Amino acid sequence: MELLSDIILDTVLDCLKMLPFLFIAFLLIETLEHCSGNLTGRALRKLGKAGPVVGALAGCVPQCGFSVMAANLYAGGVISLGTLMAVFMATSDEAILIIMGNPGKLKEVGMLLAVKVLAAVTAGYCADMFFANRIEAVKECGKICVHCGCHGEKAGIVLPAWRHTVKIFLYLLVFTGVLNLCIHMLGMERLSTLLLGDTLLQPVIAALIGFIPNCAASVILIQLYLNGAISFGAVISGLCAGTGVGFAVLCKVNSHKKENAKIAGLLFIFAISVGIVLESMEIFIGF
């Protein structure tokens, strides 16, 4: 009982320390979204072959809006498969903000973003060059409805930022508590072994977690990584597979079910490929 009380206390204190960082970050993100959301949509419409580059840069902004926007634009026949894939793979949801809430881990942010953007751009151009003709169905142009469910009417900036903060705080509280309990009961080495640590299969497990259409997936992945239970290659694989609610929105607005399934399969292949390459570098050459 005393052990459980200590775990709960440590968990609450750890999460409370992150609360102000999360709220400030979400305020900045909401401000950016309000100021540049429509501009980004117009830019994606006009970029053509540069779409995967700008899509990757837009996708790495830690919020669900751009992946939802890309899903709607793709369903409306406005952007290419490669641009959609770049946005999806670059999307980090709240993972970046969680790392930023741990000041001692800030150096991880640059590496994670750089690898994800590079992977997203590469995957985007590969998708356009080699897979678009096999996957893309004929679209009804102009059928676009951009909405991610994160904002009410006239909600402003502060209220949505606070809602996001509370939501992520609760996810962190629950998962961090469970993770701390597992670490105390099993030990970090045993937990890592259960998650196929130091094997090329760990990125596959991480990618499956990443497919959960909810920001809880990124919370789980980044907390496992920060606690040493999964590798850098695995967390990249999981975060590349994770689209926030972007893929769920795509399934809703795009009536071509086979096309959606092919997109999911291609995204999974790209995500685990990146993870396995990084995992191989870690295992064999100590990257």
PDB file of C-alpha atoms in Angstrom:
ATOM      1  CA  MET A   1       0.000   0.000   0.000  1.00  0.00           C
ATOM      2  CA  GLU A   2       2.851   2.372   0.837  1.00  0.00           C
ATOM      3  CA  LEU A   3       4.526   1.551  -2.489  1.00  0.00           C
ATOM      4  CA  LEU A   4       1.308   2.358  -4.362  1.00  0.00           C
ATOM      5  CA  SER A   5       0.967   5.671  -2.507  1.00  0.00           C
ATOM      6  CA  ASP A   6       4.560   6.592  -3.394  1.00  0.00           C
ATOM      7  CA  ILE A   7       3.968   5.749  -7.058  1.00  0.00           C
ATOM      8  CA  ILE A   8       0.783   7.849  -7.172  1.00  0.00           C
ATOM      9  CA  LEU A   9       2.491  10.778  -5.442  1.00  0.00           C
ATOM     10  CA  ASP A  10       5.514  10.637  -7.772  1.00  0.00           C
ATOM     11  CA  THR A  11       3.231  10.413 -10.808  1.00  0.00           C
ATOM     12  CA  VAL A  12       1.094  13.396  -9.781  1.00  0.00           C
ATOM     13  CA  LEU A  13       4.146  15.533  -8.990  1.00  0.00           C
ATOM     14  CA  ASP A  14       5.864  14.641 -12.279  1.00  0.00           C
ATOM     15  CA  CYS A  15       2.750  15.488 -14.295  1.00  0.00           C
ATOM     16  CA  LEU A  16       2.053  18.725 -12.398  1.00  0.00           C
ATOM     17  CA  LYS A  17       5.561  19.931 -13.264  1.00  0.00           C
ATOM     18  CA  MET A  18       4.674  19.561 -16.946  1.00  0.00           C
ATOM     19  CA  LEU A  19       1.318  21.372 -16.724  1.00  0.00           C
ATOM     20  CA  PRO A  20       2.519  24.984 -17.233  1.00  0.00           C
ATOM     21  CA  PHE A  21       4.808  23.958 -20.106  1.00  0.00           C
ATOM     22  CA  LEU A  22       1.921  22.166 -21.832  1.00  0.00           C
ATOM     23  CA  PHE A  23      -0.491  25.083 -21.408  1.00  0.00           C
ATOM     24  CA  ILE A  24       1.982  27.663 -22.745  1.00  0.00           C
ATOM     25  CA  ALA A  25       2.822  25.403 -25.691  1.00  0.00           C
ATOM     26  CA  PHE A  26      -0.856  24.860 -26.527  1.00  0.00           C
ATOM     27  CA  LEU A  27      -1.495  28.616 -26.343  1.00  0.00           C
ATOM     28  CA  LEU A  28       1.258  29.149 -28.908  1.00  0.00           C
ATOM     29  CA  ILE A  29      -0.080  26.357 -31.123  1.00  0.00           C
ATOM     30  CA  GLU A  30      -3.650  27.705 -30.988  1.00  0.00           C
ATOM     31  CA  THR A  31      -2.398  31.177 -31.877  1.00  0.00           C
ATOM     32  CA  LEU A  32      -0.427  29.764 -34.812  1.00  0.00           C
ATOM     33  CA  GLU A  33      -3.420  27.733 -35.997  1.00  0.00           C
ATOM     34  CA  HIS A  34      -5.751  30.744 -35.879  1.00  0.00           C
ATOM     35  CA  CYS A  35      -3.254  32.939 -37.724  1.00  0.00           C
ATOM     36  CA  SER A  36      -2.018  30.515 -40.374  1.00  0.00           C
ATOM     37  CA  GLY A  37      -4.591  27.708 -40.738  1.00  0.00           C
ATOM     38  CA  ASN A  38      -6.331  29.122 -43.837  1.00  0.00           C
ATOM     39  CA  LEU A  39      -2.994  30.238 -45.283  1.00  0.00           C
ATOM     40  CA  THR A  40      -1.619  26.691 -44.990  1.00  0.00           C
ATOM     41  CA  GLY A  41      -4.668  25.273 -46.719  1.00  0.00           C
ATOM     42  CA  ARG A  42      -4.289  27.698 -49.629  1.00  0.00           C
ATOM     43  CA  ALA A  43      -0.560  26.961 -49.832  1.00  0.00           C
ATOM     44  CA  LEU A  44      -1.115  23.199 -50.019  1.00  0.00           C
ATOM     45  CA  ARG A  45      -3.606  23.741 -52.842  1.00  0.00           C
ATOM     46  CA  LYS A  46      -1.072  25.607 -54.995  1.00  0.00           C
ATOM     47  CA  LEU A  47       2.246  23.857 -54.342  1.00  0.00           C
ATOM     48  CA  GLY A  48       2.050  20.983 -56.798  1.00  0.00           C
ATOM     49  CA  LYS A  49       5.332  19.046 -56.781  1.00  0.00           C
ATOM     50  CA  ALA A  50       6.565  20.918 -53.705  1.00  0.00           C
ATOM     51  CA  GLY A  51       3.580  19.561 -51.752  1.00  0.00           C
ATOM     52  CA  PRO A  52       5.434  16.820 -49.821  1.00  0.00           C
ATOM     53  CA  VAL A  53       8.029  19.306 -48.536  1.00  0.00           C
ATOM     54  CA  VAL A  54       5.526  21.854 -47.272  1.00  0.00           C
ATOM     55  CA  GLY A  55       3.221  19.060 -46.110  1.00  0.00           C
ATOM     56  CA  ALA A  56       6.005  17.598 -43.968  1.00  0.00           C
ATOM     57  CA  LEU A  57       6.861  20.993 -42.470  1.00  0.00           C
ATOM     58  CA  ALA A  58       3.201  21.719 -41.713  1.00  0.00           C
ATOM     59  CA  GLY A  59       2.636  18.245 -40.294  1.00  0.00           C
ATOM     60  CA  CYS A  60       5.422  18.524 -37.737  1.00  0.00           C
ATOM     61  CA  VAL A  61       3.549  21.333 -35.944  1.00  0.00           C
ATOM     62  CA  PRO A  62       2.230  19.484 -32.846  1.00  0.00           C
ATOM     63  CA  GLN A  63      -1.535  19.635 -33.289  1.00  0.00           C
ATOM     64  CA  CYS A  64      -4.167  17.613 -35.162  1.00  0.00           C
ATOM     65  CA  GLY A  65      -5.384  20.413 -37.443  1.00  0.00           C
ATOM     66  CA  PHE A  66      -2.997  19.897 -40.348  1.00  0.00           C
ATOM     67  CA  SER A  67      -3.522  16.131 -40.639  1.00  0.00           C
ATOM     68  CA  VAL A  68      -7.293  16.703 -40.631  1.00  0.00           C
ATOM     69  CA  MET A  69      -6.935  19.483 -43.208  1.00  0.00           C
ATOM     70  CA  ALA A  70      -4.795  17.234 -45.414  1.00  0.00           C
ATOM     71  CA  ALA A  71      -7.344  14.396 -45.174  1.00  0.00           C
ATOM     72  CA  ASN A  72     -10.123  16.718 -46.303  1.00  0.00           C
ATOM     73  CA  LEU A  73      -8.064  18.269 -49.106  1.00  0.00           C
ATOM     74  CA  TYR A  74      -7.055  14.817 -50.375  1.00  0.00           C
ATOM     75  CA  ALA A  75     -10.654  13.571 -50.293  1.00  0.00           C
ATOM     76  CA  GLY A  76     -11.586  16.662 -52.318  1.00  0.00           C
ATOM     77  CA  GLY A  77      -8.960  15.912 -54.960  1.00  0.00           C
ATOM     78  CA  VAL A  78      -6.945  19.035 -54.122  1.00  0.00           C
ATOM     79  CA  ILE A  79      -3.619  17.546 -52.949  1.00  0.00           C
ATOM     80  CA  SER A  80      -1.678  14.472 -54.039  1.00  0.00           C
ATOM     81  CA  LEU A  81      -1.177  11.168 -52.250  1.00  0.00           C
ATOM     82  CA  GLY A  82       2.436  12.168 -51.566  1.00  0.00           C
ATOM     83  CA  THR A  83       1.434  15.403 -49.855  1.00  0.00           C
ATOM     84  CA  LEU A  84      -1.103  13.533 -47.718  1.00  0.00           C
ATOM     85  CA  MET A  85       1.504  10.902 -46.819  1.00  0.00           C
ATOM     86  CA  ALA A  86       4.059  13.590 -45.911  1.00  0.00           C
ATOM     87  CA  VAL A  87       1.617  15.346 -43.580  1.00  0.00           C
ATOM     88  CA  PHE A  88       0.544  12.065 -41.968  1.00  0.00           C
ATOM     89  CA  MET A  89       4.113  10.866 -41.370  1.00  0.00           C
ATOM     90  CA  ALA A  90       5.312  14.210 -40.028  1.00  0.00           C
ATOM     91  CA  THR A  91       2.384  14.553 -37.621  1.00  0.00           C
ATOM     92  CA  SER A  92       3.603  14.201 -34.040  1.00  0.00           C
ATOM     93  CA  ASP A  93       0.369  15.120 -32.259  1.00  0.00           C
ATOM     94  CA  GLU A  94       1.322  16.061 -28.675  1.00  0.00           C
ATOM     95  CA  ALA A  95       4.602  14.100 -28.556  1.00  0.00           C
ATOM     96  CA  ILE A  96       6.784  17.173 -29.100  1.00  0.00           C
ATOM     97  CA  LEU A  97       4.962  19.114 -26.395  1.00  0.00           C
ATOM     98  CA  ILE A  98       5.406  16.278 -23.897  1.00  0.00           C
ATOM     99  CA  ILE A  99       9.164  16.262 -24.527  1.00  0.00           C
ATOM    100  CA  MET A 100       9.212  20.048 -24.148  1.00  0.00           C
ATOM    101  CA  GLY A 101       7.489  19.558 -20.795  1.00  0.00           C
ATOM    102  CA  ASN A 102      10.640  17.708 -19.694  1.00  0.00           C
ATOM    103  CA  PRO A 103      13.318  20.458 -19.830  1.00  0.00           C
ATOM    104  CA  GLY A 104      16.143  17.942 -19.493  1.00  0.00           C
ATOM    105  CA  LYS A 105      15.054  16.231 -22.727  1.00  0.00           C
ATOM    106  CA  LEU A 106      14.839  19.283 -25.001  1.00  0.00           C
ATOM    107  CA  LYS A 107      17.789  18.122 -27.130  1.00  0.00           C
ATOM    108  CA  GLU A 108      15.618  15.208 -28.274  1.00  0.00           C
ATOM    109  CA  VAL A 109      13.150  17.562 -29.992  1.00  0.00           C
ATOM    110  CA  GLY A 110      15.466  18.683 -32.794  1.00  0.00           C
ATOM    111  CA  MET A 111      16.606  15.153 -33.650  1.00  0.00           C
ATOM    112  CA  LEU A 112      13.065  13.772 -33.600  1.00  0.00           C
ATOM    113  CA  LEU A 113      11.685  16.548 -35.802  1.00  0.00           C
ATOM    114  CA  ALA A 114      14.582  16.370 -38.270  1.00  0.00           C
ATOM    115  CA  VAL A 115      14.248  12.603 -38.728  1.00  0.00           C
ATOM    116  CA  LYS A 116      10.454  12.749 -39.061  1.00  0.00           C
ATOM    117  CA  VAL A 117      10.527  15.574 -41.613  1.00  0.00           C
ATOM    118  CA  LEU A 118      13.214  13.822 -43.685  1.00  0.00           C
ATOM    119  CA  ALA A 119      11.268  10.543 -43.563  1.00  0.00           C
ATOM    120  CA  ALA A 120       8.011  12.320 -44.423  1.00  0.00           C
ATOM    121  CA  VAL A 121       9.459  14.146 -47.441  1.00  0.00           C
ATOM    122  CA  THR A 122      11.085  10.951 -48.743  1.00  0.00           C
ATOM    123  CA  ALA A 123       7.893   8.931 -48.272  1.00  0.00           C
ATOM    124  CA  GLY A 124       5.827  11.668 -49.903  1.00  0.00           C
ATOM    125  CA  TYR A 125       7.858  11.736 -53.101  1.00  0.00           C
ATOM    126  CA  CYS A 126       8.050   7.924 -53.198  1.00  0.00           C
ATOM    127  CA  ALA A 127       4.260   7.768 -52.861  1.00  0.00           C
ATOM    128  CA  ASP A 128       3.741  10.224 -55.723  1.00  0.00           C
ATOM    129  CA  MET A 129       6.291   8.569 -58.022  1.00  0.00           C
ATOM    130  CA  PHE A 130       5.601   4.876 -57.436  1.00  0.00           C
ATOM    131  CA  PHE A 131       2.212   4.367 -55.776  1.00  0.00           C
ATOM    132  CA  ALA A 132      -0.171   7.199 -56.694  1.00  0.00           C
ATOM    133  CA  ASN A 133      -1.396   5.604 -59.936  1.00  0.00           C
ATOM    134  CA  ARG A 134      -2.148   2.334 -58.114  1.00  0.00           C
ATOM    135  CA  ILE A 135      -3.872   3.848 -55.100  1.00  0.00           C
ATOM    136  CA  GLU A 136      -5.600   7.126 -55.973  1.00  0.00           C
ATOM    137  CA  ALA A 137      -9.266   6.896 -56.952  1.00  0.00           C
ATOM    138  CA  VAL A 138     -11.139   9.530 -58.953  1.00  0.00           C
ATOM    139  CA  LYS A 139     -12.144  12.367 -56.622  1.00  0.00           C
ATOM    140  CA  GLU A 140     -15.107  14.725 -56.638  1.00  0.00           C
ATOM    141  CA  CYS A 141     -13.191  18.004 -56.643  1.00  0.00           C
ATOM    142  CA  GLY A 142     -14.267  20.623 -54.156  1.00  0.00           C
ATOM    143  CA  LYS A 143     -15.884  18.199 -51.736  1.00  0.00           C
ATOM    144  CA  ILE A 144     -14.042  19.495 -48.696  1.00  0.00           C
ATOM    145  CA  CYS A 145     -15.134  19.893 -45.084  1.00  0.00           C
ATOM    146  CA  VAL A 146     -12.282  20.880 -42.782  1.00  0.00           C
ATOM    147  CA  HIS A 147     -13.141  20.071 -39.186  1.00  0.00           C
ATOM    148  CA  CYS A 148     -11.283  18.182 -36.464  1.00  0.00           C
ATOM    149  CA  GLY A 149     -13.730  18.537 -33.578  1.00  0.00           C
ATOM    150  CA  CYS A 150     -11.223  20.333 -31.363  1.00  0.00           C
ATOM    151  CA  HIS A 151     -12.886  23.752 -31.408  1.00  0.00           C
ATOM    152  CA  GLY A 152     -16.390  24.913 -30.688  1.00  0.00           C
ATOM    153  CA  GLU A 153     -17.962  27.932 -32.305  1.00  0.00           C
ATOM    154  CA  LYS A 154     -16.244  31.176 -31.244  1.00  0.00           C
ATOM    155  CA  ALA A 155     -14.127  29.248 -28.730  1.00  0.00           C
ATOM    156  CA  GLY A 156     -11.194  31.619 -29.118  1.00  0.00           C
ATOM    157  CA  ILE A 157      -7.657  30.592 -28.192  1.00  0.00           C
ATOM    158  CA  VAL A 158      -7.427  30.203 -24.404  1.00  0.00           C
ATOM    159  CA  LEU A 159     -10.334  27.772 -23.946  1.00  0.00           C
ATOM    160  CA  PRO A 160      -9.236  25.279 -26.657  1.00  0.00           C
ATOM    161  CA  ALA A 161      -5.662  25.491 -25.321  1.00  0.00           C
ATOM    162  CA  TRP A 162      -6.895  24.714 -21.808  1.00  0.00           C
ATOM    163  CA  ARG A 163      -9.057  21.813 -23.063  1.00  0.00           C
ATOM    164  CA  HIS A 164      -6.077  20.309 -24.887  1.00  0.00           C
ATOM    165  CA  THR A 165      -3.890  20.789 -21.807  1.00  0.00           C
ATOM    166  CA  VAL A 166      -6.354  19.072 -19.459  1.00  0.00           C
ATOM    167  CA  LYS A 167      -6.910  16.219 -21.920  1.00  0.00           C
ATOM    168  CA  ILE A 168      -3.197  15.512 -22.332  1.00  0.00           C
ATOM    169  CA  PHE A 169      -2.566  15.994 -18.604  1.00  0.00           C
ATOM    170  CA  LEU A 170      -5.136  13.285 -17.802  1.00  0.00           C
ATOM    171  CA  TYR A 171      -3.636  10.928 -20.396  1.00  0.00           C
ATOM    172  CA  LEU A 172      -0.198  11.546 -18.927  1.00  0.00           C
ATOM    173  CA  LEU A 173      -1.447  11.026 -15.385  1.00  0.00           C
ATOM    174  CA  VAL A 174      -3.035   7.665 -16.178  1.00  0.00           C
ATOM    175  CA  PHE A 175      -0.322   6.268 -18.415  1.00  0.00           C
ATOM    176  CA  THR A 176       2.607   7.564 -16.359  1.00  0.00           C
ATOM    177  CA  GLY A 177       1.058   5.974 -13.274  1.00  0.00           C
ATOM    178  CA  VAL A 178       0.633   2.628 -15.036  1.00  0.00           C
ATOM    179  CA  LEU A 179       4.148   2.846 -16.484  1.00  0.00           C
ATOM    180  CA  ASN A 180       5.694   3.674 -13.100  1.00  0.00           C
ATOM    181  CA  LEU A 181       3.864   0.715 -11.564  1.00  0.00           C
ATOM    182  CA  CYS A 182       5.145  -1.603 -14.314  1.00  0.00           C
ATOM    183  CA  ILE A 183       8.695  -0.325 -13.845  1.00  0.00           C
ATOM    184  CA  HIS A 184       8.526  -0.946 -10.085  1.00  0.00           C
ATOM    185  CA  MET A 185       7.041  -4.434 -10.548  1.00  0.00           C
ATOM    186  CA  LEU A 186       9.031  -5.642 -13.564  1.00  0.00           C
ATOM    187  CA  GLY A 187      12.079  -3.412 -13.804  1.00  0.00           C
ATOM    188  CA  MET A 188      12.982  -1.394 -16.895  1.00  0.00           C
ATOM    189  CA  GLU A 189      15.054  -4.186 -18.450  1.00  0.00           C
ATOM    190  CA  ARG A 190      12.190  -6.687 -18.222  1.00  0.00           C
ATOM    191  CA  LEU A 191       9.680  -4.152 -19.561  1.00  0.00           C
ATOM    192  CA  SER A 192      11.936  -3.391 -22.522  1.00  0.00           C
ATOM    193  CA  THR A 193      12.290  -7.134 -23.207  1.00  0.00           C
ATOM    194  CA  LEU A 194       8.500  -7.547 -23.216  1.00  0.00           C
ATOM    195  CA  LEU A 195       8.326  -4.763 -25.804  1.00  0.00           C
ATOM    196  CA  LEU A 196      10.904  -6.614 -27.962  1.00  0.00           C
ATOM    197  CA  GLY A 197      13.735  -4.252 -27.067  1.00  0.00           C
ATOM    198  CA  ASP A 198      16.967  -4.473 -29.097  1.00  0.00           C
ATOM    199  CA  THR A 199      15.188  -6.332 -31.902  1.00  0.00           C
ATOM    200  CA  LEU A 200      14.065  -5.256 -35.355  1.00  0.00           C
ATOM    201  CA  LEU A 201      10.475  -6.129 -34.407  1.00  0.00           C
ATOM    202  CA  GLN A 202      10.087  -3.328 -31.865  1.00  0.00           C
ATOM    203  CA  PRO A 203       9.335  -0.710 -34.572  1.00  0.00           C
ATOM    204  CA  VAL A 204       6.483  -2.936 -35.786  1.00  0.00           C
ATOM    205  CA  ILE A 205       4.932  -3.008 -32.298  1.00  0.00           C
ATOM    206  CA  ALA A 206       5.394   0.756 -31.995  1.00  0.00           C
ATOM    207  CA  ALA A 207       3.781   1.370 -35.392  1.00  0.00           C
ATOM    208  CA  LEU A 208       0.741  -0.674 -34.351  1.00  0.00           C
ATOM    209  CA  ILE A 209       0.421   1.496 -31.232  1.00  0.00           C
ATOM    210  CA  GLY A 210       0.792   4.582 -33.413  1.00  0.00           C
ATOM    211  CA  PHE A 211      -2.210   3.558 -35.496  1.00  0.00           C
ATOM    212  CA  ILE A 212      -4.530   4.177 -32.525  1.00  0.00           C
ATOM    213  CA  PRO A 213      -6.599   7.151 -33.825  1.00  0.00           C
ATOM    214  CA  ASN A 214      -6.160   9.240 -30.713  1.00  0.00           C
ATOM    215  CA  CYS A 215      -3.495  11.412 -29.072  1.00  0.00           C
ATOM    216  CA  ALA A 216      -3.213   8.725 -26.378  1.00  0.00           C
ATOM    217  CA  ALA A 217      -0.993   6.796 -28.813  1.00  0.00           C
ATOM    218  CA  SER A 218       1.631   9.538 -28.955  1.00  0.00           C
ATOM    219  CA  VAL A 219       1.483   9.894 -25.162  1.00  0.00           C
ATOM    220  CA  ILE A 220       2.117   6.159 -24.726  1.00  0.00           C
ATOM    221  CA  LEU A 221       4.956   6.089 -27.251  1.00  0.00           C
ATOM    222  CA  ILE A 222       6.808   9.149 -26.010  1.00  0.00           C
ATOM    223  CA  GLN A 223       6.534   8.124 -22.350  1.00  0.00           C
ATOM    224  CA  LEU A 224       7.881   4.652 -23.168  1.00  0.00           C
ATOM    225  CA  TYR A 225      10.753   6.287 -25.040  1.00  0.00           C
ATOM    226  CA  LEU A 226      11.568   8.848 -22.340  1.00  0.00           C
ATOM    227  CA  ASN A 227      11.631   6.045 -19.764  1.00  0.00           C
ATOM    228  CA  GLY A 228      13.958   3.904 -21.891  1.00  0.00           C
ATOM    229  CA  ALA A 229      11.479   1.117 -22.646  1.00  0.00           C
ATOM    230  CA  ILE A 230      11.608   1.559 -26.432  1.00  0.00           C
ATOM    231  CA  SER A 231      14.348   2.747 -28.781  1.00  0.00           C
ATOM    232  CA  PHE A 232      14.621   5.906 -30.877  1.00  0.00           C
ATOM    233  CA  GLY A 233      13.908   3.877 -34.016  1.00  0.00           C
ATOM    234  CA  ALA A 234      10.771   2.427 -32.449  1.00  0.00           C
ATOM    235  CA  VAL A 235       9.377   5.773 -31.283  1.00  0.00           C
ATOM    236  CA  ILE A 236      10.001   7.260 -34.744  1.00  0.00           C
ATOM    237  CA  SER A 237       8.189   4.303 -36.311  1.00  0.00           C
ATOM    238  CA  GLY A 238       5.228   4.745 -33.973  1.00  0.00           C
ATOM    239  CA  LEU A 239       5.012   8.509 -34.426  1.00  0.00           C
ATOM    240  CA  CYS A 240       5.301   8.203 -38.219  1.00  0.00           C
ATOM    241  CA  ALA A 241       2.392   5.751 -38.217  1.00  0.00           C
ATOM    242  CA  GLY A 242       0.340   7.984 -35.936  1.00  0.00           C
ATOM    243  CA  THR A 243      -1.808  10.617 -37.651  1.00  0.00           C
ATOM    244  CA  GLY A 244      -3.769  11.871 -34.645  1.00  0.00           C
ATOM    245  CA  VAL A 245      -7.360  11.775 -35.879  1.00  0.00           C
ATOM    246  CA  GLY A 246      -6.264  12.468 -39.461  1.00  0.00           C
ATOM    247  CA  PHE A 247      -6.767   8.943 -40.803  1.00  0.00           C
ATOM    248  CA  ALA A 248     -10.089   8.577 -38.974  1.00  0.00           C
ATOM    249  CA  VAL A 249     -11.260  11.771 -40.693  1.00  0.00           C
ATOM    250  CA  LEU A 250     -10.013  10.452 -44.050  1.00  0.00           C
ATOM    251  CA  CYS A 251     -12.137   7.325 -43.610  1.00  0.00           C
ATOM    252  CA  LYS A 252     -15.139   9.529 -42.880  1.00  0.00           C
ATOM    253  CA  VAL A 253     -14.789  11.992 -45.756  1.00  0.00           C
ATOM    254  CA  ASN A 254     -13.325   9.688 -48.434  1.00  0.00           C
ATOM    255  CA  SER A 255     -15.916   7.189 -49.661  1.00  0.00           C
ATOM    256  CA  HIS A 256     -13.337   4.960 -51.403  1.00  0.00           C
ATOM    257  CA  LYS A 257     -12.798   2.290 -48.719  1.00  0.00           C
ATOM    258  CA  LYS A 258     -10.238   0.259 -50.682  1.00  0.00           C
ATOM    259  CA  GLU A 259      -8.216   3.401 -51.273  1.00  0.00           C
ATOM    260  CA  ASN A 260      -8.264   4.188 -47.538  1.00  0.00           C
ATOM    261  CA  ALA A 261      -7.066   0.652 -46.756  1.00  0.00           C
ATOM    262  CA  LYS A 262      -4.216   0.962 -49.278  1.00  0.00           C
ATOM    263  CA  ILE A 263      -3.191   4.317 -47.788  1.00  0.00           C
ATOM    264  CA  ALA A 264      -3.126   2.759 -44.306  1.00  0.00           C
ATOM    265  CA  GLY A 265      -1.010  -0.125 -45.584  1.00  0.00           C
ATOM    266  CA  LEU A 266       1.432   2.186 -47.351  1.00  0.00           C
ATOM    267  CA  LEU A 267       1.724   4.414 -44.276  1.00  0.00           C
ATOM    268  CA  PHE A 268       2.436   1.357 -42.106  1.00  0.00           C
ATOM    269  CA  ILE A 269       5.124   0.096 -44.508  1.00  0.00           C
ATOM    270  CA  PHE A 270       6.831   3.494 -44.657  1.00  0.00           C
ATOM    271  CA  ALA A 271       6.686   3.889 -40.862  1.00  0.00           C
ATOM    272  CA  ILE A 272       8.170   0.500 -40.009  1.00  0.00           C
ATOM    273  CA  SER A 273      10.798   0.864 -42.757  1.00  0.00           C
ATOM    274  CA  VAL A 274      12.087   4.081 -41.189  1.00  0.00           C
ATOM    275  CA  GLY A 275      12.022   2.481 -37.742  1.00  0.00           C
ATOM    276  CA  ILE A 276      13.841  -0.667 -38.847  1.00  0.00           C
ATOM    277  CA  VAL A 277      16.567   1.353 -40.603  1.00  0.00           C
ATOM    278  CA  LEU A 278      17.136   3.416 -37.445  1.00  0.00           C
ATOM    279  CA  GLU A 279      16.936   0.317 -35.238  1.00  0.00           C
ATOM    280  CA  SER A 280      19.536  -1.427 -37.407  1.00  0.00           C
ATOM    281  CA  MET A 281      21.838   1.576 -37.089  1.00  0.00           C
ATOM    282  CA  GLU A 282      21.425   1.525 -33.289  1.00  0.00           C
ATOM    283  CA  ILE A 283      22.013  -2.227 -32.971  1.00  0.00           C
ATOM    284  CA  PHE A 284      24.831  -2.742 -35.461  1.00  0.00           C
ATOM    285  CA  ILE A 285      26.777   0.520 -35.553  1.00  0.00           C
ATOM    286  CA  GLY A 286      25.773   2.146 -32.266  1.00  0.00           C
ATOM    287  CA  PHE A 287      24.061   5.175 -33.857  1.00  0.00           C
TER     288      PHE A 287
END
